JSON list of C-alpha atoms in Angstrom, two decimals:
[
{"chain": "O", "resi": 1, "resn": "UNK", "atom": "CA", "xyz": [0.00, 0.00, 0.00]},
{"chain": "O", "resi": 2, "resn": "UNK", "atom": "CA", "xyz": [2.85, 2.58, 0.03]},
{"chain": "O", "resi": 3, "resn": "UNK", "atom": "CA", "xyz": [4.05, 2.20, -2.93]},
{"chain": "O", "resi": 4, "resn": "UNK", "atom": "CA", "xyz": [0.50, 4.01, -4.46]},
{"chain": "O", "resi": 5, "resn": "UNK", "atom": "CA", "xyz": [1.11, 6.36, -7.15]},
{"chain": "O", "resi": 6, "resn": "UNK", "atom": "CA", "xyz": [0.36, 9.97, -5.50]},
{"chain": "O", "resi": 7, "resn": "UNK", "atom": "CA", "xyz": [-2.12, 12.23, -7.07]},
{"chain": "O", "resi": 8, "resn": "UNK", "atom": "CA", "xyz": [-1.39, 15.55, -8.74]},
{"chain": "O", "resi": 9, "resn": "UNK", "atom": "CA", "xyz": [-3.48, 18.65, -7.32]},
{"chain": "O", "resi": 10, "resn": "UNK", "atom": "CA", "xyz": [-6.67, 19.73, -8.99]},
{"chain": "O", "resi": 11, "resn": "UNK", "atom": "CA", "xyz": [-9.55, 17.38, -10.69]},
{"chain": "O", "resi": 12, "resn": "UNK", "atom": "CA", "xyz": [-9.54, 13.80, -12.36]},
{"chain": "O", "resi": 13, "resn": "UNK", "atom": "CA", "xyz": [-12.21, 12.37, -14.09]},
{"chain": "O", "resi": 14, "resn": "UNK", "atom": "CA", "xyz": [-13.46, 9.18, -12.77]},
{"chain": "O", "resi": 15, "resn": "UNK", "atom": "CA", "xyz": [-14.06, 7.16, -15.64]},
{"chain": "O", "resi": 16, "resn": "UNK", "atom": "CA", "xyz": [-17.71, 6.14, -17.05]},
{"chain": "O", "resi": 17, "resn": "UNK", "atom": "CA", "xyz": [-19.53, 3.48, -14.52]},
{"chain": "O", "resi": 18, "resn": "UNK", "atom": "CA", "xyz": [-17.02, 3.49, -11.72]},
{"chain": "O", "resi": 19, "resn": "UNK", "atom": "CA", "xyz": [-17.11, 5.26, -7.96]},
{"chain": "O", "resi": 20, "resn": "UNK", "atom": "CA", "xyz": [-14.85, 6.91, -6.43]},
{"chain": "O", "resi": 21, "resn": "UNK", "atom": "CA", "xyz": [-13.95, 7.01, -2.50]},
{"chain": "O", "resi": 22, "resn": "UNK", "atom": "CA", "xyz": [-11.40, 8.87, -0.10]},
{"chain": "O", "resi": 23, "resn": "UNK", "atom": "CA", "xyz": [-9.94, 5.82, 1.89]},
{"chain": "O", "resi": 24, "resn": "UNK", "atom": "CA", "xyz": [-8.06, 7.10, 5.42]},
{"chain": "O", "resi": 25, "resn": "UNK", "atom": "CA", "xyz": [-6.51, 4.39, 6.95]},
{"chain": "O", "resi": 26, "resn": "UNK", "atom": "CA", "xyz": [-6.13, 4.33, 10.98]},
{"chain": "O", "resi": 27, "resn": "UNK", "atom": "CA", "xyz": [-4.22, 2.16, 13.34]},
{"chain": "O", "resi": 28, "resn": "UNK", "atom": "CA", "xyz": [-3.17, 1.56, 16.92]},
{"chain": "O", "resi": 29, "resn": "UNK", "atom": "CA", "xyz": [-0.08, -0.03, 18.57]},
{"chain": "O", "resi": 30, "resn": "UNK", "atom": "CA", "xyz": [-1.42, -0.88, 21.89]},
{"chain": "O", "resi": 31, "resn": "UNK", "atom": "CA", "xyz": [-4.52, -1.42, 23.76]},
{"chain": "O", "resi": 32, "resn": "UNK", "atom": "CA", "xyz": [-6.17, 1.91, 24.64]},
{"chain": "O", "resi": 33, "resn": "UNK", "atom": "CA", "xyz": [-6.43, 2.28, 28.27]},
{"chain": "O", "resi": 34, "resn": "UNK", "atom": "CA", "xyz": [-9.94, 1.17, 29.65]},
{"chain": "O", "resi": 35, "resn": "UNK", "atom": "CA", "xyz": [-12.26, 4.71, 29.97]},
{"chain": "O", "resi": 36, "resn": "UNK", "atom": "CA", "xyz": [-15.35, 4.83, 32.39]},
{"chain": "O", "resi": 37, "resn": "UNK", "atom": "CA", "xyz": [-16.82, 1.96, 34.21]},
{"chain": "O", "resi": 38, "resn": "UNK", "atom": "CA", "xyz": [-17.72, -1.39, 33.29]},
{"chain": "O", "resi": 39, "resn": "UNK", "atom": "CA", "xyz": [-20.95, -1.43, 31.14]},
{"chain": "O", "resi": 40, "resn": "UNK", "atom": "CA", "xyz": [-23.33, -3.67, 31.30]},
{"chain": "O", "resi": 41, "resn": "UNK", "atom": "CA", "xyz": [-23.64, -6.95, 29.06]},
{"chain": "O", "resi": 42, "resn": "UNK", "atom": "CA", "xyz": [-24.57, -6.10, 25.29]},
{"chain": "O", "resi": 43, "resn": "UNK", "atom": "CA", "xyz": [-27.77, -7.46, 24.19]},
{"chain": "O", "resi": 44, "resn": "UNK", "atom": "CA", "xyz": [-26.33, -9.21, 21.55]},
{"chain": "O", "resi": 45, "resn": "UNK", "atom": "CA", "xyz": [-24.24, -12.47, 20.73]},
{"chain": "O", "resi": 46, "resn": "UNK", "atom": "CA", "xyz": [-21.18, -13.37, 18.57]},
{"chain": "O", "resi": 47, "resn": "UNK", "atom": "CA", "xyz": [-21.51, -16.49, 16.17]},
{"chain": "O", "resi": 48, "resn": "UNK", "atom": "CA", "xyz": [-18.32, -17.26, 14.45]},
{"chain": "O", "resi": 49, "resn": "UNK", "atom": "CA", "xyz": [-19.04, -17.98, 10.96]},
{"chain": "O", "resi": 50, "resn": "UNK", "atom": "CA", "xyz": [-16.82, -20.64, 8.73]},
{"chain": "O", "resi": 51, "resn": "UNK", "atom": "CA", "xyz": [-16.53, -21.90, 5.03]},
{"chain": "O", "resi": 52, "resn": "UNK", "atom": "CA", "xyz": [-19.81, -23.80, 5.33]},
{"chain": "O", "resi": 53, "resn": "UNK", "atom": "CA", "xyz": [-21.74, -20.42, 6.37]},
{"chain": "O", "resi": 54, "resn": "UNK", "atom": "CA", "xyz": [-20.85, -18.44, 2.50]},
{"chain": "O", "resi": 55, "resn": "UNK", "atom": "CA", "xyz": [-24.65, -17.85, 1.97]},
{"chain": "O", "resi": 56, "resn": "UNK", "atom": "CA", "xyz": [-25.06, -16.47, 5.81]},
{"chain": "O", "resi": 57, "resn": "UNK", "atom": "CA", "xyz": [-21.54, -14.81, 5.35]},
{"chain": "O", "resi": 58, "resn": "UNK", "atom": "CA", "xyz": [-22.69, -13.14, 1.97]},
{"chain": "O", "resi": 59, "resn": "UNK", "atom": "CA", "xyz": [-26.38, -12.48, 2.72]},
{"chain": "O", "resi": 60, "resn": "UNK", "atom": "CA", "xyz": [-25.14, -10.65, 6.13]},
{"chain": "O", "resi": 61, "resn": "UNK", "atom": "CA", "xyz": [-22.05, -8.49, 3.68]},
{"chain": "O", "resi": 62, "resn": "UNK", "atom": "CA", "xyz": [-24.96, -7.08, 1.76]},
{"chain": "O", "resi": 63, "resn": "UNK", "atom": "CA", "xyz": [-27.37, -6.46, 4.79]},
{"chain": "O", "resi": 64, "resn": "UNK", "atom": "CA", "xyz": [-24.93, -4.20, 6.32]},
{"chain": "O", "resi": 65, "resn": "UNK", "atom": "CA", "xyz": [-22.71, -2.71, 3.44]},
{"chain": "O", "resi": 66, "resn": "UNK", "atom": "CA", "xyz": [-25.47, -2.27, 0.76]},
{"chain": "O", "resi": 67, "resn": "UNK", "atom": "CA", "xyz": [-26.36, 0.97, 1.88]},
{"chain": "O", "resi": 68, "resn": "UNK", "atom": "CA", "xyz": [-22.37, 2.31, 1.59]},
{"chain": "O", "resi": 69, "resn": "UNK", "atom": "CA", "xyz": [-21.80, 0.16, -1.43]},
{"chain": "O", "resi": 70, "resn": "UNK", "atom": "CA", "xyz": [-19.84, -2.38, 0.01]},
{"chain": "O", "resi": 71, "resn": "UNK", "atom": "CA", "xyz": [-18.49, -4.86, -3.03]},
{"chain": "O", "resi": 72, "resn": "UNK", "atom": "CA", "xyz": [-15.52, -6.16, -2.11]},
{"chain": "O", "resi": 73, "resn": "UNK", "atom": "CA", "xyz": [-16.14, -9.59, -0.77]},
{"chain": "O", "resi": 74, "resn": "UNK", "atom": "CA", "xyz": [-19.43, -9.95, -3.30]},
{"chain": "O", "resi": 75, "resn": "UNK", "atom": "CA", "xyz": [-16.96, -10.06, -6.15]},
{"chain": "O", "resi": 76, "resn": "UNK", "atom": "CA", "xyz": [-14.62, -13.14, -4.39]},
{"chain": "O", "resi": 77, "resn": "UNK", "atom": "CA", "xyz": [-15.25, -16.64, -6.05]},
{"chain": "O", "resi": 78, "resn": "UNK", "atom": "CA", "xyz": [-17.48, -18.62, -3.79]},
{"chain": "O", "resi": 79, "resn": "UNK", "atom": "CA", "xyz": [-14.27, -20.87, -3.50]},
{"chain": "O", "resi": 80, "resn": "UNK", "atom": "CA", "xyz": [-11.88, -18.15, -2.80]},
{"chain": "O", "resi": 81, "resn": "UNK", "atom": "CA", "xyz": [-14.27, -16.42, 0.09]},
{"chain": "O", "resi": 82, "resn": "UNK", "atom": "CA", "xyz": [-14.85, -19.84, 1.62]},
{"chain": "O", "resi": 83, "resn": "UNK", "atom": "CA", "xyz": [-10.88, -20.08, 1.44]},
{"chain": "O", "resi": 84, "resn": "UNK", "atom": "CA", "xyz": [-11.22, -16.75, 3.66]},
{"chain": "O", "resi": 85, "resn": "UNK", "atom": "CA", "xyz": [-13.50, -17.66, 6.07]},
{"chain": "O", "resi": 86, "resn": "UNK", "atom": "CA", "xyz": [-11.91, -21.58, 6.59]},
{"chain": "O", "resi": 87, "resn": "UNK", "atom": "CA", "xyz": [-8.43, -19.94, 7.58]},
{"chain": "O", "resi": 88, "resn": "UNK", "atom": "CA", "xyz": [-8.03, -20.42, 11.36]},
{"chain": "O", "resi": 89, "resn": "UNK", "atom": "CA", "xyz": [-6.55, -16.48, 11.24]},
{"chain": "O", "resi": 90, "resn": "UNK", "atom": "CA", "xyz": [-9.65, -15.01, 10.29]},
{"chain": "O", "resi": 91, "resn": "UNK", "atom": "CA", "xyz": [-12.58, -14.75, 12.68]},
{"chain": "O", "resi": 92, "resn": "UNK", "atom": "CA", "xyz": [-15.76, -13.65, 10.85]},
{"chain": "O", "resi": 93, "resn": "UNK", "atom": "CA", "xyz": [-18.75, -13.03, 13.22]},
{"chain": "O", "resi": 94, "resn": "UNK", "atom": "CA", "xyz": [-22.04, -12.42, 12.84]},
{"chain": "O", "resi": 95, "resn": "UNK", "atom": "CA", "xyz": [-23.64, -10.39, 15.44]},
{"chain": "O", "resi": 96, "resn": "UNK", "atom": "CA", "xyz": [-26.98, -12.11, 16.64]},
{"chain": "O", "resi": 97, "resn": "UNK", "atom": "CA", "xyz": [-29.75, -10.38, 18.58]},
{"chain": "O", "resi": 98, "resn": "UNK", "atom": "CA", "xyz": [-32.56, -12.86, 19.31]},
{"chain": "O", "resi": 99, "resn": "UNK", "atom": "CA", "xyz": [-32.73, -15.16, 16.05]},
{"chain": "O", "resi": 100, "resn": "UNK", "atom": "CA", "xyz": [-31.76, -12.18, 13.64]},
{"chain": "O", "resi": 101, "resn": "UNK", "atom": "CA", "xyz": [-28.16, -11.50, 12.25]},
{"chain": "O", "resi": 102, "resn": "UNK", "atom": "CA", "xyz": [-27.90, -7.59, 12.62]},
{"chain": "O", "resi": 103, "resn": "UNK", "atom": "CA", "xyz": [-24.21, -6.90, 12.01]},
{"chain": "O", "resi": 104, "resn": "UNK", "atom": "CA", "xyz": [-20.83, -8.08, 10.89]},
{"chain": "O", "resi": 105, "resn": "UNK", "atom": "CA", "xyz": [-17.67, -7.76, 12.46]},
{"chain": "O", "resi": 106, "resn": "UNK", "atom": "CA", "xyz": [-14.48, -9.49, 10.72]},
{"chain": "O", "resi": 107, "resn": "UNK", "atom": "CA", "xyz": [-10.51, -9.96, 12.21]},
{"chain": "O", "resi": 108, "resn": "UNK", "atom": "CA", "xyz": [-8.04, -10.65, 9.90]},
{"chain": "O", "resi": 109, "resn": "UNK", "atom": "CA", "xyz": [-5.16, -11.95, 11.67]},
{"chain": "O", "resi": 110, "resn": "UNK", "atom": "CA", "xyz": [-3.42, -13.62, 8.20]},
{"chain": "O", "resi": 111, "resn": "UNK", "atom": "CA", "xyz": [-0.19, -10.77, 8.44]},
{"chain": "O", "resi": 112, "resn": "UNK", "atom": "CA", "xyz": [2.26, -11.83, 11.57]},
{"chain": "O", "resi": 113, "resn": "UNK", "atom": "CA", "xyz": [1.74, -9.32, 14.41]},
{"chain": "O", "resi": 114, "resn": "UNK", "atom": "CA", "xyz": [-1.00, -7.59, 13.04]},
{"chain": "O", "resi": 115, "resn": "UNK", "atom": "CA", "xyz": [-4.65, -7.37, 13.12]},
{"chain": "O", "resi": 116, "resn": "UNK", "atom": "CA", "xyz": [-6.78, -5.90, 10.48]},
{"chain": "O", "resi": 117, "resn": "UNK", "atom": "CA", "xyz": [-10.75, -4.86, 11.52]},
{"chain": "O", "resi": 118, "resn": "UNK", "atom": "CA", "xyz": [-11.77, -6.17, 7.85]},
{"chain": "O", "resi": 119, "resn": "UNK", "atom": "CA", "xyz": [-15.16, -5.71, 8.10]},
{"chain": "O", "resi": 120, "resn": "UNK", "atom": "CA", "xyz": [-17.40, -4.08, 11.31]},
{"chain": "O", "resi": 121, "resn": "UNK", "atom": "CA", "xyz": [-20.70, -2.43, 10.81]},
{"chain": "O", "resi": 122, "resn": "UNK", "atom": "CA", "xyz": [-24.70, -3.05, 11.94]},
{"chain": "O", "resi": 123, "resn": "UNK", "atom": "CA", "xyz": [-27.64, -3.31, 9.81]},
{"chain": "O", "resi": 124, "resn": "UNK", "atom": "CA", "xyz": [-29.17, 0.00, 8.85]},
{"chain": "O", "resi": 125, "resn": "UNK", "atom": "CA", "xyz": [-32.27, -0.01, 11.64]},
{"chain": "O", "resi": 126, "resn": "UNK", "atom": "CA", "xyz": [-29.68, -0.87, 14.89]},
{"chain": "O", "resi": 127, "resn": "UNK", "atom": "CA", "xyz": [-27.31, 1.73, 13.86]},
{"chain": "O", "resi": 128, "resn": "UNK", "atom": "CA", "xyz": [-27.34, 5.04, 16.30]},
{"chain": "O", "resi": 129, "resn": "UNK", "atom": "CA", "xyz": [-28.42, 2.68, 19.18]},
{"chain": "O", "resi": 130, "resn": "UNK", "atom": "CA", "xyz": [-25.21, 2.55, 20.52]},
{"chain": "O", "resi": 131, "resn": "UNK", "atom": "CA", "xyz": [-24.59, -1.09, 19.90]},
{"chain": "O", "resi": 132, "resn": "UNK", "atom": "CA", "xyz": [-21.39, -0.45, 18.45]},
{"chain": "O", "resi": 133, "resn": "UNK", "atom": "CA", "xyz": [-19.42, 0.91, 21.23]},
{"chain": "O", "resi": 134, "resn": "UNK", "atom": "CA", "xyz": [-19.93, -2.49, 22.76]},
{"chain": "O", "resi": 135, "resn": "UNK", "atom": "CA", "xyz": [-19.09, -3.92, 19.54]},
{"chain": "O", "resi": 136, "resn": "UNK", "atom": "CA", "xyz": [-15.98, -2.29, 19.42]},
{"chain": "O", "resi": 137, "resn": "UNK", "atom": "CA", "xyz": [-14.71, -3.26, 22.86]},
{"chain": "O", "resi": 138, "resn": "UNK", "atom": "CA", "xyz": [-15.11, -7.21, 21.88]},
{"chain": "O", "resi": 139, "resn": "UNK", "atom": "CA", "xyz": [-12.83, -5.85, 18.78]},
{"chain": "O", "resi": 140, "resn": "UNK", "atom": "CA", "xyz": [-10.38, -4.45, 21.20]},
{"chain": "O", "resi": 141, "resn": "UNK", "atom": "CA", "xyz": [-10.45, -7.57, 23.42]},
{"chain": "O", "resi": 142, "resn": "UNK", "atom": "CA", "xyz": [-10.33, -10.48, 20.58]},
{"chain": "O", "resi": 143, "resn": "UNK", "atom": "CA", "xyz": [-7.50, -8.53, 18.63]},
{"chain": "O", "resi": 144, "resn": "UNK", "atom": "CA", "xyz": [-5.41, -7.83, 21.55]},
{"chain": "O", "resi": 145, "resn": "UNK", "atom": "CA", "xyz": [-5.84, -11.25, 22.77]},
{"chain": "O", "resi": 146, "resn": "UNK", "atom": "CA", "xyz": [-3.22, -12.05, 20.47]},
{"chain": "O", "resi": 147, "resn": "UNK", "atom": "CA", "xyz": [0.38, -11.30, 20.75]},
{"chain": "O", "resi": 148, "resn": "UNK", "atom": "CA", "xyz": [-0.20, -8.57, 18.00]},
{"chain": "O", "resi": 149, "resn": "UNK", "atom": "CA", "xyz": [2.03, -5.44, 17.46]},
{"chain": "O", "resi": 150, "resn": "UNK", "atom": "CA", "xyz": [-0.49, -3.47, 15.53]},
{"chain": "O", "resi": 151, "resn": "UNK", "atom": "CA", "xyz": [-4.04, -2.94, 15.07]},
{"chain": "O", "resi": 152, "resn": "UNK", "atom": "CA", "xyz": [-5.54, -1.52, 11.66]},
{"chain": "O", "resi": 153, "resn": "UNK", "atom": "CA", "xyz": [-8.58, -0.39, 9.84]},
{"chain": "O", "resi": 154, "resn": "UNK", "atom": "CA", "xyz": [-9.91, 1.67, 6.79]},
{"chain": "O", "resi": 155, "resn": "UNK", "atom": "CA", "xyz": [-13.12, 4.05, 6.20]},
{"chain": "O", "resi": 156, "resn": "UNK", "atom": "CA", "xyz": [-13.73, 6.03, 3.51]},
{"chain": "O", "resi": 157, "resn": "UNK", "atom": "CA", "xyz": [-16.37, 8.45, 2.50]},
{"chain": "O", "resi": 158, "resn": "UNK", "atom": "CA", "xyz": [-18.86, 6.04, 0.86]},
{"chain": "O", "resi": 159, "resn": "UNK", "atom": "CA", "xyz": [-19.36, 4.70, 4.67]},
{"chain": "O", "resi": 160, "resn": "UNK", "atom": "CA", "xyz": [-21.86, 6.07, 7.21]},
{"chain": "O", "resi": 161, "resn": "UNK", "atom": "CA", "xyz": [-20.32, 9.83, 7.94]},
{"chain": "O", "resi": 162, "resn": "UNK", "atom": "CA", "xyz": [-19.48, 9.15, 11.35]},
{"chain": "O", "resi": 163, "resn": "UNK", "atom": "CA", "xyz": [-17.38, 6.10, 11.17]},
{"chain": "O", "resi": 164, "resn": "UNK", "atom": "CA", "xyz": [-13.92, 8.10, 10.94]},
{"chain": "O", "resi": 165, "resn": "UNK", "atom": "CA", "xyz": [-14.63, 9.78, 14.40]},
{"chain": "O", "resi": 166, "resn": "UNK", "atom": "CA", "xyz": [-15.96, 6.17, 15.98]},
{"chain": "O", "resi": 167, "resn": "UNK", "atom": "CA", "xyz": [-12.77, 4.84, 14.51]},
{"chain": "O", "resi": 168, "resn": "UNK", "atom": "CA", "xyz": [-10.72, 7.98, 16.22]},
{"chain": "O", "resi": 169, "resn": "UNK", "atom": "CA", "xyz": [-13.01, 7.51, 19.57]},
{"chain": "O", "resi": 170, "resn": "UNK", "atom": "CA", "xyz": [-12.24, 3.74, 19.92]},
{"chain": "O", "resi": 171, "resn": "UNK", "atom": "CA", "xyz": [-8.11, 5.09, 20.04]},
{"chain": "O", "resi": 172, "resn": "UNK", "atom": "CA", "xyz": [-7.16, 4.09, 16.13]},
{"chain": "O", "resi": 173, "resn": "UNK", "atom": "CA", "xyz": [-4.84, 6.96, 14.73]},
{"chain": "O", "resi": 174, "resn": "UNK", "atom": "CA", "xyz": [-5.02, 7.96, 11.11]},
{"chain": "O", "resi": 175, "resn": "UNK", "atom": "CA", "xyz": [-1.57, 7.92, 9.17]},
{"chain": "O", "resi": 176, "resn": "UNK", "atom": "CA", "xyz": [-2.50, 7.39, 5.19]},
{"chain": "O", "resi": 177, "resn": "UNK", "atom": "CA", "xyz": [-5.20, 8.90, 3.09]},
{"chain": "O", "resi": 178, "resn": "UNK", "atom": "CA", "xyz": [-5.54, 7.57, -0.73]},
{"chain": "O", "resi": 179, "resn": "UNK", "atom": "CA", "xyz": [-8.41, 7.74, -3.46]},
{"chain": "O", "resi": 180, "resn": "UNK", "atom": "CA", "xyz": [-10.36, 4.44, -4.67]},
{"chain": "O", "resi": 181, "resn": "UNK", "atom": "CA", "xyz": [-11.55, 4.39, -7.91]},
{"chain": "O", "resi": 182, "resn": "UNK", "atom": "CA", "xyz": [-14.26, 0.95, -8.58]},
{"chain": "O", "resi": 183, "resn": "UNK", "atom": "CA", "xyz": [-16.35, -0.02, -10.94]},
{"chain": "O", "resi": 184, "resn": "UNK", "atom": "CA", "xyz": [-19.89, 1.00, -9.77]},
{"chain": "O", "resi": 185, "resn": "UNK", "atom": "CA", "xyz": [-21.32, -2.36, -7.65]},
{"chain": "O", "resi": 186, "resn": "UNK", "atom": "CA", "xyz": [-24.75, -1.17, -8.69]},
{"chain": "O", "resi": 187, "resn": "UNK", "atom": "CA", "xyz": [-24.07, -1.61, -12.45]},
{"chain": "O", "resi": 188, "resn": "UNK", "atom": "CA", "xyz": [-21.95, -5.11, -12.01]},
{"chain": "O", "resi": 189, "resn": "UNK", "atom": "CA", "xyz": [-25.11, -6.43, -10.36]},
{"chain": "O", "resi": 190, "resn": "UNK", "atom": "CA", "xyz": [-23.36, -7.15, -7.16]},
{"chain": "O", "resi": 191, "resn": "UNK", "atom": "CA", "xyz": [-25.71, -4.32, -5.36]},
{"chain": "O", "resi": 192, "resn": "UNK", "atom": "CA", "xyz": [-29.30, -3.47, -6.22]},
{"chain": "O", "resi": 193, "resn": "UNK", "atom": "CA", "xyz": [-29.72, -0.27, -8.32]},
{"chain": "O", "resi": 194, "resn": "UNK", "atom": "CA", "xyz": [-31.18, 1.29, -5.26]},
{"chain": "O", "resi": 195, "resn": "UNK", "atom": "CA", "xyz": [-28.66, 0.95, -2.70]},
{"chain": "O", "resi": 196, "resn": "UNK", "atom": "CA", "xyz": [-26.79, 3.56, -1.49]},
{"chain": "O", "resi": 197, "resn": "UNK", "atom": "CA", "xyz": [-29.21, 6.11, -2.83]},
{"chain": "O", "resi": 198, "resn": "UNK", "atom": "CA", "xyz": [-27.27, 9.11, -1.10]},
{"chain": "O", "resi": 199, "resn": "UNK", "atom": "CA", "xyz": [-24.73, 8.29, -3.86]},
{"chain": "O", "resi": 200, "resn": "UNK", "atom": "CA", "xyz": [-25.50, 9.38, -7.76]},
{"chain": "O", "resi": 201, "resn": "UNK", "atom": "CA", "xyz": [-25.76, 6.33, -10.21]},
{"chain": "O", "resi": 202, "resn": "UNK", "atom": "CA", "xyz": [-24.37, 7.59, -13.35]},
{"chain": "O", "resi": 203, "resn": "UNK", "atom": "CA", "xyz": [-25.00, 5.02, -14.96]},
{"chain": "O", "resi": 204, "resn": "UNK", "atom": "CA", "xyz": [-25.67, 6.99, -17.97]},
{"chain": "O", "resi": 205, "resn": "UNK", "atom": "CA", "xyz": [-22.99, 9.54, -18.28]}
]
């Protein structure tokens, strides 16, 4: 990821069909110190999720990332995602309230000494509830559970417009910002044509 080419000042054009996104990338090298006292229990339960769970895994991606175009893991081969989720270094949960899956929250621990928050959001109508400051602290404790030197994540501006300040909250520290240019998800039929509505489809231009 350093090695990116670095953009010129002023305007590009994105081509024809594509989106484009301002990725920051944040990271911390050692357990925040613990702030406040000890909630309560969340009301919510973590189900690890394996190879055989790809339709659970896949149906739960688009439940919470449709609505900030999340594509990445639609577009792995079934083969190559189940590849993902068998690896004993990546823990893929789904986040269970009841009999419903409401949110996603993915360690990848596949680097030595590292940790990567792949994947962490809720489903549209449990976001704002505060769920997710409890979600974060069972990041905090799984990841640092490990004998890990580092602890990363990326937003960008296609996500919900407070992530980068949760992110910043939770004690990550931003050190790289870089543009993403994709092809639309909307118009490769990985996403419906109506998510992320806050974001033009120019499908046409």
């Amino acid at each position: 990821m350093s090695n990116l080419p670095e953009l010129t000042p002023g305007y590009a054009q994105v081509p024809s069909g594509h989106i484009a996104s301002v990725v920051t990338f944040l990271e911390m090298t050692s357990p925040p110190e613990p702030r406040g006292a000890v909630r309560e229990p969340v009301p919510y339960r973590l189900e690890r999720m394996r190879a055989a769970d790809l339709t659970r895994y896949r149906d739960l991606f688009r439940a919470v990332g449709a609505p900030w175009l999340w594509f990445s893991r639609l577009r792995l081969p079934p083969e190559a995602l189940a590849l993902v989720l068998g690896d004993a270094d990546v823990e893929a949960y789904a986040v269970c309230e009841g009999a419903q899956d409401i949110g996603l929250l993915e360690l990848d621990f596949r680097v030595p000494d590292e940790c990567e928050l792949a994947y962490f959001g809720l489903v549209a109508d449990r976001v704002g509830q505060g769920l997710g400051r409890g979600l974060m602290r069972e990041v905090l404790t799984r990841a640092w559970h490990r004998p890990i030197r580092r602890l990363h994540v990326h937003t960008c501006t296609l996500d919900h417009p407070q992530a980068l300040a949760f992110y910043q909250r939770a004690g990550f520290t931003p050190y790289r910002r870089a543009v993403e240019v994709a092809p639309d998800p909307r118009l490769t039929g990985d996403l419906p044509r109506t998510a992320g509505a806050q974001v033009p489809l120019l499908a046409d231009h």
